[in-house]
Coordinates of C-alpha atoms and ligand atoms in Angstrom, one line a residue:
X123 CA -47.9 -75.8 -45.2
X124 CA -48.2 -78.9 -47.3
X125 CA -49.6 -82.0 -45.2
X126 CA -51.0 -80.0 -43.0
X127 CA -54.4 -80.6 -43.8
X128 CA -54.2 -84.4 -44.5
X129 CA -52.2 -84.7 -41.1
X130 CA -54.7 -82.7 -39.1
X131 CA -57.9 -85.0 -41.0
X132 CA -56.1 -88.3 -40.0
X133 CA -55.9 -86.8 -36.7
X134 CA -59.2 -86.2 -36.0
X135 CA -60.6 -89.7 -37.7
X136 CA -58.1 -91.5 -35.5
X137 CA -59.5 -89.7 -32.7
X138 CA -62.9 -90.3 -33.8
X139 CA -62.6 -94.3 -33.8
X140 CA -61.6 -93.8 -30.7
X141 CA -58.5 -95.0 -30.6
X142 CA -56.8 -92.3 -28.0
X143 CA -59.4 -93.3 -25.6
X144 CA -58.4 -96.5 -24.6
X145 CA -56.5 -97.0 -21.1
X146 CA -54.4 -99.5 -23.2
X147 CA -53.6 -97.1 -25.7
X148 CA -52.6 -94.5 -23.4
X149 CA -50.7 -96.5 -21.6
X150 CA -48.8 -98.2 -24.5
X151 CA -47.8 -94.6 -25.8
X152 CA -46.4 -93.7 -22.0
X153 CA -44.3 -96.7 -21.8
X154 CA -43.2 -95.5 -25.4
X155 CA -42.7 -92.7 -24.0
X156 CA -40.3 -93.9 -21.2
X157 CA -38.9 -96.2 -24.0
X158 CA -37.8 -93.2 -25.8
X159 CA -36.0 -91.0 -22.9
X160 CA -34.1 -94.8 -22.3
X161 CA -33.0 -94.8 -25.6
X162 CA -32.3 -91.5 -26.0
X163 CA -30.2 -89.9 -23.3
X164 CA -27.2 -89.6 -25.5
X165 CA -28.9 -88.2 -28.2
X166 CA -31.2 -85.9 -26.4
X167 CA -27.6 -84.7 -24.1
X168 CA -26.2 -83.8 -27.8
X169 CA -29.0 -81.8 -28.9
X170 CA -29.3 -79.8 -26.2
X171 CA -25.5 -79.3 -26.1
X172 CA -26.0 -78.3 -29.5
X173 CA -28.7 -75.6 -28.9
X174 CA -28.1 -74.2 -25.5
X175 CA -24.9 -75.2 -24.5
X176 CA -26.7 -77.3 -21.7
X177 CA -24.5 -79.9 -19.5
X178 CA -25.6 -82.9 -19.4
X179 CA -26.1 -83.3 -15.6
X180 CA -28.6 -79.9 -16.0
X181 CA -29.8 -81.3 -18.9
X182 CA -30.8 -84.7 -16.9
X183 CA -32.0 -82.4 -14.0
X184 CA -34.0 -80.1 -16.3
X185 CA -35.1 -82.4 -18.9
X186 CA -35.0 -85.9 -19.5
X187 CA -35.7 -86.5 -15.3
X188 CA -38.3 -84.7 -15.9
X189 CA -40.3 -86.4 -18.9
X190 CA -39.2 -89.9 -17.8
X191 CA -40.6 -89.0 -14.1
X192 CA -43.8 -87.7 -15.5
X193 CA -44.3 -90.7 -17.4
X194 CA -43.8 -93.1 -15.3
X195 CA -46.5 -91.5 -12.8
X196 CA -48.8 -91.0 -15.6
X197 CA -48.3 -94.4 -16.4
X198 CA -48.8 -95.9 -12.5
X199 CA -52.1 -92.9 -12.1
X200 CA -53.5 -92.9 -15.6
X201 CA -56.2 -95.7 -14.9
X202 CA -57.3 -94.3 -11.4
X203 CA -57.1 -90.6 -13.1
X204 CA -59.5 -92.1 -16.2
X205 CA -62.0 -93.5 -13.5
X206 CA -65.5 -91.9 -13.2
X207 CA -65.9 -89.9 -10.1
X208 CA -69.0 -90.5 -8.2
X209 CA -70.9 -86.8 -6.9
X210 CA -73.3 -86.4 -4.2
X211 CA -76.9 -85.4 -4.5
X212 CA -79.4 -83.9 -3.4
X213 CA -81.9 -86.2 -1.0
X214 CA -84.7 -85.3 -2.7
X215 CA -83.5 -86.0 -6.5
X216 CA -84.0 -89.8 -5.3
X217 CA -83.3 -92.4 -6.6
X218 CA -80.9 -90.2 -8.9
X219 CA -76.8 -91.0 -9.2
X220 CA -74.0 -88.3 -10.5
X221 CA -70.6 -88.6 -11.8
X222 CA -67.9 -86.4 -13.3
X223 CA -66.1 -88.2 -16.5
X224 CA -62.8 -87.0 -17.8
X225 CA -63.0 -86.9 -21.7
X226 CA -60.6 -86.2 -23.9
X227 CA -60.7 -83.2 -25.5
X228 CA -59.8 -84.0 -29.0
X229 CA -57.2 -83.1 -31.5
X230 CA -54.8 -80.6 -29.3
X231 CA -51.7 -78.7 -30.3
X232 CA -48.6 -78.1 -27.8
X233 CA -46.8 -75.3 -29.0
X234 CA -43.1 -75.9 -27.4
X235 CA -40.2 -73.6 -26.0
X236 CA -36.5 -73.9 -26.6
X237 CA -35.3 -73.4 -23.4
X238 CA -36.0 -76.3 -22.0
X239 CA -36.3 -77.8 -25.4
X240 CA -37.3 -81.5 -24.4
X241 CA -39.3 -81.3 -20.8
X242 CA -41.8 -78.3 -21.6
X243 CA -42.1 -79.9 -25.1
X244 CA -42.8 -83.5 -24.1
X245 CA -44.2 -82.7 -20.6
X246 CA -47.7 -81.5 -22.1
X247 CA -47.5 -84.2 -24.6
X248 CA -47.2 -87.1 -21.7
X249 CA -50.6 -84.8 -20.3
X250 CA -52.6 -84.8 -23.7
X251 CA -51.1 -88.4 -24.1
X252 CA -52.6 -89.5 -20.8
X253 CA -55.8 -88.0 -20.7
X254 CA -56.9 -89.6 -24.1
X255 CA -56.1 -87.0 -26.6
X256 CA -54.8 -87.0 -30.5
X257 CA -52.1 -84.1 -30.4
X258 CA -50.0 -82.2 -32.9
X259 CA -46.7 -81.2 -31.2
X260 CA -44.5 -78.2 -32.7
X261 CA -41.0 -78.0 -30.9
X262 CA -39.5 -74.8 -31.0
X263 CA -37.1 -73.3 -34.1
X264 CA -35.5 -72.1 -31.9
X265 CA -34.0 -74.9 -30.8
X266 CA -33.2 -76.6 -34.1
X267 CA -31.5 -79.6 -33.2
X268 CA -33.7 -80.7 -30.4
X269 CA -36.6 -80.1 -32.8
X270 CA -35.2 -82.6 -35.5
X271 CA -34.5 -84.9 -33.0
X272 CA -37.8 -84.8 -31.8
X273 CA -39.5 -84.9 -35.4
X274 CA -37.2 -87.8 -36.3
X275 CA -37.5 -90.1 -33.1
X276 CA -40.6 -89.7 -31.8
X277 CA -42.2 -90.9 -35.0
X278 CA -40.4 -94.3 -33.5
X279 CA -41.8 -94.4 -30.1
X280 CA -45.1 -93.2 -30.4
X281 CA -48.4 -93.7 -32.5
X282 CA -47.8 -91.7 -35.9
X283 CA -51.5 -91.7 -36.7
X284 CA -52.2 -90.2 -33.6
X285 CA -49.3 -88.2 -32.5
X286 CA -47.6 -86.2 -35.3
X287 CA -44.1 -83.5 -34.9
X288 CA -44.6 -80.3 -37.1
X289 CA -41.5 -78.7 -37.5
X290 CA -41.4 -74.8 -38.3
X291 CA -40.7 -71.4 -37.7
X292 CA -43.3 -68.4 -37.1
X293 CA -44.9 -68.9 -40.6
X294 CA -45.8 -72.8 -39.4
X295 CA -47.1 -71.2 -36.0
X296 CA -49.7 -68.8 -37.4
X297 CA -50.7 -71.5 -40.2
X298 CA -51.1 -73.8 -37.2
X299 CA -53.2 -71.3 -35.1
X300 CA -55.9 -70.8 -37.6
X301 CA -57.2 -74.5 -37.4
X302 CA -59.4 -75.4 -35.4
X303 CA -58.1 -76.9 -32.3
X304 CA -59.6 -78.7 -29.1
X305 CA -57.3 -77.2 -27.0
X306 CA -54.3 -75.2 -27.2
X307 CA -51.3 -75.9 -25.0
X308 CA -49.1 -72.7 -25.3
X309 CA -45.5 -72.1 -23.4
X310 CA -43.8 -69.1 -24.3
X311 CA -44.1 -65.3 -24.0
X312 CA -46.3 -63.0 -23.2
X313 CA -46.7 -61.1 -26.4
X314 CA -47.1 -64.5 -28.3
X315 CA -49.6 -65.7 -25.5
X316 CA -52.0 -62.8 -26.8
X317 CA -51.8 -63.8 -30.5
X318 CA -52.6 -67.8 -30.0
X319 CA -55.4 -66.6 -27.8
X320 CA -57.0 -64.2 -30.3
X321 CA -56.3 -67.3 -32.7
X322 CA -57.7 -69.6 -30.1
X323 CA -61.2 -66.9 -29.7
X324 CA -61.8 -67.3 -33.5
X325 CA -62.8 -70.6 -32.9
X326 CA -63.9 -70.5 -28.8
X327 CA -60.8 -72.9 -28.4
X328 CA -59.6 -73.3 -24.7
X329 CA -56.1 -72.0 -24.3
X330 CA -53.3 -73.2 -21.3
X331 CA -51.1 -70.2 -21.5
X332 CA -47.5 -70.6 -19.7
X333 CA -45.6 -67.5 -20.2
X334 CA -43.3 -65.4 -18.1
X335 CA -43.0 -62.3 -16.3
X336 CA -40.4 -60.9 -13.8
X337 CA -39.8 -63.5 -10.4
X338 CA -38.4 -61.7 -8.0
X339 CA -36.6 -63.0 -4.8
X340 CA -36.9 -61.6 -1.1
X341 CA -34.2 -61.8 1.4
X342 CA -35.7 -60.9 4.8
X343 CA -33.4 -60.0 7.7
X344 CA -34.5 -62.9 9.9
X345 CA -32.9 -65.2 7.1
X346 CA -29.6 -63.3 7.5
X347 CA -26.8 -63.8 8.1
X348 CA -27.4 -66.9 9.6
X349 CA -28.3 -68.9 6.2
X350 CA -26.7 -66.7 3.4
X351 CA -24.4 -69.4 2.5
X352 CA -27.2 -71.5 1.5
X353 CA -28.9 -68.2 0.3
X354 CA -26.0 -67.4 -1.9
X355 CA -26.1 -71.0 -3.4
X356 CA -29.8 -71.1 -4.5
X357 CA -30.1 -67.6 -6.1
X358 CA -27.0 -68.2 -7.9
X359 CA -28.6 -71.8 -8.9
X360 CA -31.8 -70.1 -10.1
X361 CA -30.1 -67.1 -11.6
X362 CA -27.4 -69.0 -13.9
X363 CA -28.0 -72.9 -12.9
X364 CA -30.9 -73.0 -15.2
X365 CA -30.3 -72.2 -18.6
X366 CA -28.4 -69.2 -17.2
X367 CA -31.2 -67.3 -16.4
X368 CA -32.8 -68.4 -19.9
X369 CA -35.9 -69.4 -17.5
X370 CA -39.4 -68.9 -16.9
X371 CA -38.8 -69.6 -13.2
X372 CA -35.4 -68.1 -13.0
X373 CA -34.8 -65.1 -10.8
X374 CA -35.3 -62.8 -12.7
X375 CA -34.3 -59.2 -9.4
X376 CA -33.6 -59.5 -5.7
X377 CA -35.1 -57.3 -3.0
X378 CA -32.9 -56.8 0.0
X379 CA -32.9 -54.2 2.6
X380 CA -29.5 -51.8 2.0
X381 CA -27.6 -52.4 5.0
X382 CA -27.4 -55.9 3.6
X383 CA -26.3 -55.3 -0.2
X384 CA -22.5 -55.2 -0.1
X385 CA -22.1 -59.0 2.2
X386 CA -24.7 -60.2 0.1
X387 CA -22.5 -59.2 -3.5
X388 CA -19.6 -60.4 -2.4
X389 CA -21.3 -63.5 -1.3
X390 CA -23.2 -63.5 -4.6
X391 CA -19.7 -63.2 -6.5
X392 CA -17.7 -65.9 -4.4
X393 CA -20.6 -68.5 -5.2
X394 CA -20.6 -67.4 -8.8
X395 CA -16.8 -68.3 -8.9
X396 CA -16.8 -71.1 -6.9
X397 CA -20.0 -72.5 -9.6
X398 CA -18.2 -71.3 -12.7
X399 CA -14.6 -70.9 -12.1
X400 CA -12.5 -67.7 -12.3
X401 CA -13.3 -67.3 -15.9
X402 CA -17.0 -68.7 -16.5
X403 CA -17.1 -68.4 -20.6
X404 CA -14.5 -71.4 -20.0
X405 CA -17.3 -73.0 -17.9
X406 CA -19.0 -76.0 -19.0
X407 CA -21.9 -75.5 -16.4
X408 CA -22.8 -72.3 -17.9
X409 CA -25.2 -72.4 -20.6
X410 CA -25.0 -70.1 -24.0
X411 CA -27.2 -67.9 -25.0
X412 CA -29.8 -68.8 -27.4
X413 CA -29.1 -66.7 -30.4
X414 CA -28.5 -63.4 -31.3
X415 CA -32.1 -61.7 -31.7
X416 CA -31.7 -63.0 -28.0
X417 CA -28.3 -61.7 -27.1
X418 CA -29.4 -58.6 -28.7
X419 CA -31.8 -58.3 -26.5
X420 CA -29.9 -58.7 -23.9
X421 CA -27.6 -56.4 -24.4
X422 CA -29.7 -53.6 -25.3
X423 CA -31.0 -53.8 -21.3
X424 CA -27.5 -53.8 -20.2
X425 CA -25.9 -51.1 -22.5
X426 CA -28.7 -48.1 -21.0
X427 CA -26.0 -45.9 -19.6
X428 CA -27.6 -45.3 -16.3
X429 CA -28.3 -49.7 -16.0
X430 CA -24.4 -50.2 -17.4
X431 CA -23.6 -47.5 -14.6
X432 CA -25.6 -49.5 -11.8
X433 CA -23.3 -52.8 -12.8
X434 CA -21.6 -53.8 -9.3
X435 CA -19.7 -57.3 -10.9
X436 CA -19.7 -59.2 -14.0
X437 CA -20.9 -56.9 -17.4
X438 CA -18.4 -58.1 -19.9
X439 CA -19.6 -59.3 -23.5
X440 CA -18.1 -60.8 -26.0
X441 CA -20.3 -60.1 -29.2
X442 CA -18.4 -62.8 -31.5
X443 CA -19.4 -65.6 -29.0
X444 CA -22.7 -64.0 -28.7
X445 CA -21.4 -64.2 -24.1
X446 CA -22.6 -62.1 -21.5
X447 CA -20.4 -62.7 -18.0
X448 CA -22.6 -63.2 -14.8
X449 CA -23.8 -59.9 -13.8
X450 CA -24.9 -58.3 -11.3
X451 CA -26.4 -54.6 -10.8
X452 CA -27.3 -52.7 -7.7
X453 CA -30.4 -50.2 -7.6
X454 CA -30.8 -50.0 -11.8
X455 CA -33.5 -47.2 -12.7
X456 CA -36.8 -48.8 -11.9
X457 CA -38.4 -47.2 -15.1
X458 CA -35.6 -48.9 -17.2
X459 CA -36.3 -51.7 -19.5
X460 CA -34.3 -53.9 -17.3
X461 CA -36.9 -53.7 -14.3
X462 CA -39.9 -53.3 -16.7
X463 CA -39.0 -56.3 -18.9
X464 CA -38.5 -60.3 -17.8
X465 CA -34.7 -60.2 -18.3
X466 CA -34.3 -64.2 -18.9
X467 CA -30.7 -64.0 -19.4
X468 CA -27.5 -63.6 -17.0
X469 CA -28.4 -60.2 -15.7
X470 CA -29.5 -60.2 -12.0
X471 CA -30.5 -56.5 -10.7
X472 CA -30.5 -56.0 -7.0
X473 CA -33.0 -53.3 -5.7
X474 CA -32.8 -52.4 -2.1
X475 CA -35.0 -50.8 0.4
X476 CA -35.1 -49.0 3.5
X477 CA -37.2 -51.9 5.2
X478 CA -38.3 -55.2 3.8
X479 CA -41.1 -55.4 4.2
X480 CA -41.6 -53.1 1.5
X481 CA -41.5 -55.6 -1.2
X482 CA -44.6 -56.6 -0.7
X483 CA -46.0 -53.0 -1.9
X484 CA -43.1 -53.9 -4.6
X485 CA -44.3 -56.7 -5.8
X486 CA -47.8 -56.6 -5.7
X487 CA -47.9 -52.7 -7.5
X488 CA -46.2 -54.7 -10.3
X489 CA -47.5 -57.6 -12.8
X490 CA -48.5 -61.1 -11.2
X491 CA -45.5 -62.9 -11.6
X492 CA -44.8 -66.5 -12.4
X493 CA -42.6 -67.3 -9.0
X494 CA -42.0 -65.3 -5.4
X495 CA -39.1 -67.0 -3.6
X496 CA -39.1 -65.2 -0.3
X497 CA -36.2 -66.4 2.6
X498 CA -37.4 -65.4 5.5
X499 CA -38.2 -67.0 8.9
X500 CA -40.5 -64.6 9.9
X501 CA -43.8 -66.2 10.2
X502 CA -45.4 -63.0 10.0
X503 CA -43.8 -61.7 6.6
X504 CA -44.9 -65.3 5.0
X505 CA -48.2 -64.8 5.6
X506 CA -48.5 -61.2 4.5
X507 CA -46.4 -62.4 0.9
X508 CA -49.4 -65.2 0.7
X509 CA -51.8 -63.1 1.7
X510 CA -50.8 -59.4 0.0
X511 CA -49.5 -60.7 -3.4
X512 CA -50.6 -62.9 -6.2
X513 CA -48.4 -65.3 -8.0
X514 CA -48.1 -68.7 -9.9
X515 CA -46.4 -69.8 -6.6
X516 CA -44.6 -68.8 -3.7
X517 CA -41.3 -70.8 -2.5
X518 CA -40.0 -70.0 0.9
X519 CA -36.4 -70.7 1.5
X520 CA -35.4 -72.7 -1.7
X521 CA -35.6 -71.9 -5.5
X522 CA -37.1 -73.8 -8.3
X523 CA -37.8 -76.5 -6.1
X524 CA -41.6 -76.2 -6.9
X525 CA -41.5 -77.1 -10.1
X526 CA -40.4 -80.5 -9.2
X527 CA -43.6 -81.1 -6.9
X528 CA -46.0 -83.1 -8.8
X529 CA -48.8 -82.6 -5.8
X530 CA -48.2 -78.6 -6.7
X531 CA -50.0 -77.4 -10.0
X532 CA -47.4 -75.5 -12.2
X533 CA -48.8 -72.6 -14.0
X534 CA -49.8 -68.9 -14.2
X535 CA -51.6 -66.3 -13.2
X536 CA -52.7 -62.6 -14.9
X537 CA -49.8 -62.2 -16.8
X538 CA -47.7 -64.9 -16.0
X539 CA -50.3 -66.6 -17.7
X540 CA -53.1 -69.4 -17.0
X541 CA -53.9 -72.6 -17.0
X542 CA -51.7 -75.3 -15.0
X543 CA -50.3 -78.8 -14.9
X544 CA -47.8 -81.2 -13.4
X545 CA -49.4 -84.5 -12.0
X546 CA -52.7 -84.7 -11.6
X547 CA -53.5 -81.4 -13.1
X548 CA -51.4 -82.3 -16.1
X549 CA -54.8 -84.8 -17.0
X550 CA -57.1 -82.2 -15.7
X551 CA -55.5 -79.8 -18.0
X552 CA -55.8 -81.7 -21.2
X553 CA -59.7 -83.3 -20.1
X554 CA -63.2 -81.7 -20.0
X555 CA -64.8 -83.1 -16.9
X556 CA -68.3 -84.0 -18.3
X557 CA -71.1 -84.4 -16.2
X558 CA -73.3 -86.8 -15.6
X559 CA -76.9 -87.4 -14.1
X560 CA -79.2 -90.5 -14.7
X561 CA -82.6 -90.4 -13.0
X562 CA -84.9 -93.9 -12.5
X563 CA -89.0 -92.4 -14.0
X564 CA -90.4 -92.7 -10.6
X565 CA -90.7 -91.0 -8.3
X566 CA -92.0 -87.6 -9.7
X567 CA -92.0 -84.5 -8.2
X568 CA -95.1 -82.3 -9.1
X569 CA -94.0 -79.1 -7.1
X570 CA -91.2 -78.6 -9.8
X571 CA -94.0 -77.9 -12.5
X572 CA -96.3 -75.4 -13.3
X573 CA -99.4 -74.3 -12.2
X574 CA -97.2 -72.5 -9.4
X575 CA -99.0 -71.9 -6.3
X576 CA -97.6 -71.0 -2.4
X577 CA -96.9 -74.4 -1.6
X578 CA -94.3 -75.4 -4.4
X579 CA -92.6 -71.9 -3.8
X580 CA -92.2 -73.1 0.2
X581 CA -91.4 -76.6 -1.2
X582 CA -88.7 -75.2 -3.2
X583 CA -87.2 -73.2 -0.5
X584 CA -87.3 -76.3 1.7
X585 CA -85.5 -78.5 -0.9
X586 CA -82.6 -76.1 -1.7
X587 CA -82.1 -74.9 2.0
X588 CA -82.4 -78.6 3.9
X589 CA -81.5 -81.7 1.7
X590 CA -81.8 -83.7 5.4
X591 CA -85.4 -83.4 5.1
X592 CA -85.0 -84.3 1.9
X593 CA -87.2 -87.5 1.9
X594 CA -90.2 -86.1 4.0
X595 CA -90.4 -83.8 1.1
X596 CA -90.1 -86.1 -2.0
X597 CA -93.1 -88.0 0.2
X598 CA -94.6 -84.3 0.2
X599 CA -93.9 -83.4 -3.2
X600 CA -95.4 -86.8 -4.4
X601 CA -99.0 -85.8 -3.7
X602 CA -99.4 -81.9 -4.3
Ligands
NAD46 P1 -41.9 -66.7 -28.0 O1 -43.2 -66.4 -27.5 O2 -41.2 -65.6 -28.7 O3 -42.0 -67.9 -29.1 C1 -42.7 -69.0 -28.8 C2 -43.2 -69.6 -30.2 O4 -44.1 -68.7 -30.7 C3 -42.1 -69.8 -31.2 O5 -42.2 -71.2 -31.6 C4 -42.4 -68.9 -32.3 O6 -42.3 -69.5 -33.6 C5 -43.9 -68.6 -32.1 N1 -44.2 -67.3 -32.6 C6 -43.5 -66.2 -32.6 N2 -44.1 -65.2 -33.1 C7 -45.3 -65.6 -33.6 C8 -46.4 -65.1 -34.3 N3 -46.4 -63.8 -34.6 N4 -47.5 -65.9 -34.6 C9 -47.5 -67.2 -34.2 N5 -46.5 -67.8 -33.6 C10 -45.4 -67.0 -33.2 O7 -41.1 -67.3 -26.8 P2 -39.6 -67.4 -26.6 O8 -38.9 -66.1 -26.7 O9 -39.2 -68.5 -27.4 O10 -39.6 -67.9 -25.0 C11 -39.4 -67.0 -24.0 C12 -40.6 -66.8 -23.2 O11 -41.3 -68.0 -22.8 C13 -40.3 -66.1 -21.9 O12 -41.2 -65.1 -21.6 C14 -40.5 -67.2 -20.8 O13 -40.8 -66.8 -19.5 C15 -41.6 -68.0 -21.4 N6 -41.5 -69.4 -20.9 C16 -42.5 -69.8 -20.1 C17 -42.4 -71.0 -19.6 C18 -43.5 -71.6 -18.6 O14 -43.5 -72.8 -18.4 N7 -44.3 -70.8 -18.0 C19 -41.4 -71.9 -20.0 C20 -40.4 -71.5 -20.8 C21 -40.5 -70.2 -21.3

């Protein structure tokens, strides 16, 4: 890639000057930042109109909310965040002080998505921003027009010498992954994940991985029928309100218990139509699919005879358009690709059992995934799904909510991937927490040196198992 190598050397001498390190430099480049998403909304709403077909009232909710809130508390935190933590010690290392201090890391890349083109792009670029670092950012090609935008505009807003857009498709990506990075700052899938982290080994660069996996949603009976209105409402918000199902938090299968099934279709269809109208390709709310590798995809999970036989509503396509209807399928083969694969797209399998709290043997025989939303008021089942399963998170009762939170870290975990941020942890993520201890020359401790003899092993014991006594011993430990 031409430039590449003169943009990653002016990269790393900016960020050897120091320049990134500065709290008034990081804050200059947030309010740019904020500047940017002011200035922007129009353009940004058109891009992503232009890529996924995304409303702009999602596309505020999803996207530019999302970078202009994270700014803005990076901006208000980003001096107490910077600040030296003081440690504790041990009594008897006196007169001794310790403190953690977040460092940048250096030069990092953020490798983008494109379905959620503009927040999981400039999300971990407010992070690397805040915490000090000099970052190259590569948007998606996936999402071409929000990539150009980005390459074109940022440039505007932010530092150039420190913050540069590389646009590009796969070729750009495995140029990018053989430099050696600081840190790596990867959202995407699961088979990609493994290639930038066996790019990332070559060079012992840390990796944030945010991938995908399958998120499944439990419907207990103590949450019906009381609530399924509500119910109804936030699976079919998490299932086609977000990029229409084109997420990494979206629903991806429901467990419910049988007797429950048929309500909860019907219920699933009403909302569906009162969201997105009698005929939802008309829909503006409903966004497109991405392109056709993806619809592709997509269809090749629907169009298994024995998953197209398990379709209960929805399951039309209109190739041209590259549209699948909302669908939904009840009991699909478990060893299809449907239930082995995340779906991310506008299928939603239902899978029921005899008793619910089976899905807890369901879920936990099954990849970690990314998100267990679980309705239930049954104190008892909550603590089992905490306690019996592993997940990136668990949301009781609502959907998508979490990722929202900024007092929750947002990440991973096994396959869903590692690595978190959001708030606080968004700093955290992108700094190495150095350590450090300054002693005064006196007092010295001789039990700590050879010759070794029975009285420095008790010493030793002493000091690691009372640090109260601490001072008797450094008194102690002064003479022998
Ligand atoms: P992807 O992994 O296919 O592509 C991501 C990027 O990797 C693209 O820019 C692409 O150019 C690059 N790439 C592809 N092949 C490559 C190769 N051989 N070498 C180097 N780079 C390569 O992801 P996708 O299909 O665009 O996104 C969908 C996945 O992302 C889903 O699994 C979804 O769950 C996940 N995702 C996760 C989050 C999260 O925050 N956890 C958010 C959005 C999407």
């Amino acid at each position: 890639m031409e430039g590449l190598e003169g943009a990653l050397a002016e990269l790393r001498d900016t960020f050897k000057s120091g320049r990134t390190r500065s709290v008034e430099w990081r804050k200059s480049q947030l309010r740019g930042m904020i500047q940017f998403v002011q200035d922007n909304e129009e353009g940004i709403f058109k891009s992503l109109d232009q890529d996924v077909g995304k409303h702009p009232v999602e596309a505020y909710r999803d996207e530019v909310g999302v970078v202009a809130k994270s700014a803005k508390l990076s901006l208000s935190c980003v001096e107490k965040w910077m600040a030296p933590k003081k440690g504790d010690l041990p009594l008897v290392f006196f007169p001794a002080s310790a403190q953690v201090m977040p460092e940048p890391f250096g030069v990092v890349l953020i490798m983008g998505s494109w379905n959620f083109p503009i927040s999981l792009t400039l999300d971990p670029l407010i992070a690397a921003i805040s915490a000090g670092n000099a970052v190259v950012l590569k948007p998606s090609e996936l999402s071409p027009t929000c990539s150009s935008f980005l390459a074109e505009n940022i440039p505007k807003y932010l530092d150039p010498k420190s913050i540069k857009v590389i646009e590009g498709g796969i070729d750009v990506c495995e140029q990018l992954l053989q430099q050696n990075w600081d840190k790596i700052f990867f959202t995407g899938s699961q088979r990609v994940g493994r290639i930038v982290m066996a790019a990332a080994a070559q060079h012992l660069t840390p990796v944030t991985l945010e991938l995908g996996g399958k998120s499944p949603a439990i419907l207990d009976r103590s949450s019906i029928p009381t609530n399924m209105k509500v119910i109804a409402k936030r699976i079919v918000g998490a299932k086609w309100g977000s990029c229409s199902g084109q997420a990494c938090i979206a629903i991806d299968y429901l467990l419910v218990e049988e007797r429950f099934a048929s309500d909860l279709i019907d219920l699933l269809a009403k909302t569906i139509k009162q969201f997105y109208g009698e005929n939802p390709r008309e829909s503006k709310s409903l966004c497109k699919i991405v392109n056709k590798n993806n619809f592709k995809r997509l269809l090749d999970l629907l169009k298994d005879p024995l998953v197209e036989a398990s379709v209960v509503y929805g399951g039309s396509v209109d190739e041209e358009k590259m549209y699948i209807e909302p669908t939904i399928l009840l009991n699909p083969p478990l060893d299809s690709q449907i239930m082995t694969e995340e779906i991310f797209g506008p299928l939603l399998p239902i899978i029921t059992l005899d008793d619910i709290y089976e899905s807890i043997d369901f879920i936990s025989s099954r990849p970690k995934p990314l998100a267990i939303y679980a309705f239930t008021r049954d104190e008892t089942f909550k603590k089992q799904i905490l306690s019996k399963t592993s997940s990136g998170s668990v949301t009781f009762n609502d959907t998508l909510l979490q990722f929202l939170c900024d007092s929750l870290p947002f990440g991973g975990v096994g396959q869903s991937g590692f690595g978190r941020y959001h708030g606080k942890y968004s700093f955290d993520t992108f700094s190495h927490e150095k350590a450090i201890l300054q002693r005064g020359f006196f007092p010295e401790l001789e039990p700590r040196y050879p010759p070794w003899n029975s009285f420095k092993l008790h010493f030793i014991k002493l000091a690691y198992a009372f640090n109260y006594i601490g001072l008797i011993l450094l008194l102690l430990g002064l003479k022998k």
